[in-house]
mmCIF file of C-alpha atoms in Angstrom:
data_model
loop_
_atom_site.group_PDB
_atom_site.id
_atom_site.type_symbol
_atom_site.label_atom_id
_atom_site.label_comp_id
_atom_site.label_asym_id
_atom_site.label_seq_id
_atom_site.Cartn_x
_atom_site.Cartn_y
_atom_site.Cartn_z
ATOM 1 C CA UNK A 1 142.464 31.517 -49.732
ATOM 2 C CA UNK A 2 146.046 32.713 -50.077
ATOM 3 C CA UNK A 3 148.837 32.416 -47.538
ATOM 4 C CA UNK A 4 152.135 34.258 -47.460
ATOM 5 C CA UNK A 5 154.888 33.035 -45.168
ATOM 6 C CA UNK A 6 158.104 34.961 -44.550
ATOM 7 C CA UNK A 7 161.328 33.546 -43.199
ATOM 8 C CA UNK A 8 164.945 34.534 -42.745
ATOM 9 C CA UNK A 9 164.661 37.341 -40.216
ATOM 10 C CA UNK A 10 166.992 37.643 -37.272
ATOM 11 C CA UNK A 11 169.656 39.753 -35.624
ATOM 12 C CA UNK A 12 172.782 40.929 -37.366
ATOM 13 C CA UNK A 13 175.549 43.444 -36.785
ATOM 14 C CA UNK A 14 175.747 46.593 -38.866
ATOM 15 C CA UNK A 15 177.410 45.867 -42.170
ATOM 16 C CA UNK A 16 176.150 42.311 -42.226
ATOM 17 C CA UNK A 17 173.728 40.589 -44.550
ATOM 18 C CA UNK A 18 170.445 38.733 -44.352
ATOM 19 C CA UNK A 19 168.222 37.054 -46.900
ATOM 20 C CA UNK A 20 164.455 37.064 -46.462
ATOM 21 C CA UNK A 21 162.212 34.610 -48.258
ATOM 22 C CA UNK A 22 158.488 34.664 -48.944
ATOM 23 C CA UNK A 23 156.406 31.752 -50.134
ATOM 24 C CA UNK A 24 152.904 32.275 -51.483
ATOM 25 C CA UNK A 25 150.515 29.357 -51.469
ATOM 26 C CA UNK A 26 146.836 28.605 -51.850
ATOM 27 C CA UNK A 27 144.483 29.502 -54.638
ATOM 28 C CA UNK A 28 146.582 31.586 -57.005
ATOM 29 C CA UNK A 29 145.839 32.080 -60.667
ATOM 30 C CA UNK A 30 148.552 34.623 -61.338
ATOM 31 C CA UNK A 31 150.686 37.110 -59.424
ATOM 32 C CA UNK A 32 150.974 40.646 -60.733
ATOM 33 C CA UNK A 33 153.663 41.732 -58.283
ATOM 34 C CA UNK A 34 155.413 40.742 -55.100
ATOM 35 C CA UNK A 35 156.806 43.291 -52.696
ATOM 36 C CA UNK A 36 158.589 43.682 -49.408
ATOM 37 C CA UNK A 37 157.493 46.298 -46.883
ATOM 38 C CA UNK A 38 158.887 47.126 -43.470
ATOM 39 C CA UNK A 39 157.658 48.909 -40.386
ATOM 40 C CA UNK A 40 159.749 50.331 -37.581
ATOM 41 C CA UNK A 41 158.266 51.204 -34.168
ATOM 42 C CA UNK A 42 156.360 54.470 -34.334
ATOM 43 C CA UNK A 43 156.593 54.691 -38.113
ATOM 44 C CA UNK A 44 154.323 53.879 -41.013
ATOM 45 C CA UNK A 45 154.778 50.763 -43.044
ATOM 46 C CA UNK A 46 156.892 51.605 -46.073
ATOM 47 C CA UNK A 47 157.627 49.964 -49.372
ATOM 48 C CA UNK A 48 161.135 48.521 -49.517
ATOM 49 C CA UNK A 49 161.132 46.744 -52.857
ATOM 50 C CA UNK A 50 158.591 45.729 -55.475
ATOM 51 C CA UNK A 51 158.954 43.467 -58.468
ATOM 52 C CA UNK A 52 156.322 43.031 -61.167
ATOM 53 C CA UNK A 53 158.434 41.471 -63.879
ATOM 54 C CA UNK A 54 162.053 40.841 -64.699
ATOM 55 C CA UNK A 55 162.374 44.383 -66.061
ATOM 56 C CA UNK A 56 160.128 46.255 -63.630
ATOM 57 C CA UNK A 57 161.653 46.684 -60.185
ATOM 58 C CA UNK A 58 161.240 49.444 -57.616
ATOM 59 C CA UNK A 59 163.333 50.175 -54.519
ATOM 60 C CA UNK A 60 163.096 52.680 -51.728
ATOM 61 C CA UNK A 61 165.859 55.263 -52.002
ATOM 62 C CA UNK A 62 167.200 54.225 -48.615
ATOM 63 C CA UNK A 63 167.982 50.684 -49.768
ATOM 64 C CA UNK A 64 169.082 51.194 -53.367
ATOM 65 C CA UNK A 65 172.399 49.520 -54.006
ATOM 66 C CA UNK A 66 172.128 47.419 -50.853
ATOM 67 C CA UNK A 67 168.958 45.335 -51.269
ATOM 68 C CA UNK A 68 167.977 43.087 -54.144
ATOM 69 C CA UNK A 69 164.533 41.611 -54.739
ATOM 70 C CA UNK A 70 164.014 38.564 -56.894
ATOM 71 C CA UNK A 71 161.100 36.330 -57.815
ATOM 72 C CA UNK A 72 160.667 32.749 -58.837
ATOM 73 C CA UNK A 73 157.723 33.038 -61.217
ATOM 74 C CA UNK A 74 157.085 29.296 -61.245
ATOM 75 C CA UNK A 75 157.154 28.721 -57.481
ATOM 76 C CA UNK A 76 155.383 31.937 -56.375
ATOM 77 C CA UNK A 77 158.227 32.979 -54.120
ATOM 78 C CA UNK A 78 160.105 36.218 -53.524
ATOM 79 C CA UNK A 79 163.490 36.814 -51.966
ATOM 80 C CA UNK A 80 165.011 39.962 -50.509
ATOM 81 C CA UNK A 81 168.788 39.948 -50.271
ATOM 82 C CA UNK A 82 169.906 42.637 -47.818
ATOM 83 C CA UNK A 83 173.552 43.680 -47.661
ATOM 84 C CA UNK A 84 175.460 46.327 -45.728
ATOM 85 C CA UNK A 85 172.663 46.474 -43.194
ATOM 86 C CA UNK A 86 172.286 49.573 -41.047
ATOM 87 C CA UNK A 87 170.570 50.080 -37.677
ATOM 88 C CA UNK A 88 167.852 52.073 -39.436
ATOM 89 C CA UNK A 89 166.940 48.925 -41.371
ATOM 90 C CA UNK A 90 165.581 47.456 -38.146
ATOM 91 C CA UNK A 91 161.907 46.596 -38.279
ATOM 92 C CA UNK A 92 159.335 43.994 -39.148
ATOM 93 C CA UNK A 93 159.463 43.015 -42.792
ATOM 94 C CA UNK A 94 156.270 41.976 -44.539
ATOM 95 C CA UNK A 95 155.774 40.167 -47.796
ATOM 96 C CA UNK A 96 153.030 41.462 -50.052
ATOM 97 C CA UNK A 97 151.421 39.866 -53.091
ATOM 98 C CA UNK A 98 149.196 41.521 -55.677
ATOM 99 C CA UNK A 99 147.419 38.647 -57.376
ATOM 100 C CA UNK A 100 144.388 37.026 -58.941
ATOM 101 C CA UNK A 101 142.994 33.985 -57.143
ATOM 102 C CA UNK A 102 141.087 32.834 -60.241
ATOM 103 C CA UNK A 103 140.700 34.103 -63.769
ATOM 104 C CA UNK A 104 137.308 35.568 -62.785
ATOM 105 C CA UNK A 105 138.353 37.320 -59.562
ATOM 106 C CA UNK A 106 139.192 40.961 -59.074
ATOM 107 C CA UNK A 107 142.735 41.756 -58.112
ATOM 108 C CA UNK A 108 143.442 41.186 -54.427
ATOM 109 C CA UNK A 109 146.220 42.097 -52.004
ATOM 110 C CA UNK A 110 147.634 39.714 -49.420
ATOM 111 C CA UNK A 111 150.086 40.115 -46.570
ATOM 112 C CA UNK A 112 152.329 37.818 -44.613
ATOM 113 C CA UNK A 113 152.585 37.957 -40.838
ATOM 114 C CA UNK A 114 156.044 39.503 -40.957
ATOM 115 C CA UNK A 115 159.548 38.586 -39.908
ATOM 116 C CA UNK A 116 161.656 40.688 -37.571
ATOM 117 C CA UNK A 117 165.020 42.130 -38.557
ATOM 118 C CA UNK A 118 167.266 43.701 -35.936
ATOM 119 C CA UNK A 119 170.501 45.430 -36.872
ATOM 120 C CA UNK A 120 172.885 46.283 -34.040
ATOM 121 C CA UNK A 121 175.478 49.039 -34.247
#
């Protein structure tokens, strides 16, 4: 099995910064991509940032220039650096991993339990 654990959430004033971390553990052969999603009350979960490789990174338009995703390819971790936070960034942030548990497995998707981010105006 695979486990994803997020950390780093909390409350911050608008304009502040937070860094979220995600650690993947368990039976992992290789990770194709790691992503961060978020979900605000009454809204669908949305992709915030996705990173497949050092040269393949995707960001939601709403966070471009403010958020930075990075991966440690040896430790199976992902970090989301969030700067100039806005109230609309408030929500539960989830780590996502697209991976292979063994060399013979089909690709599988795994989610963390989420960490809450609250941005006050």
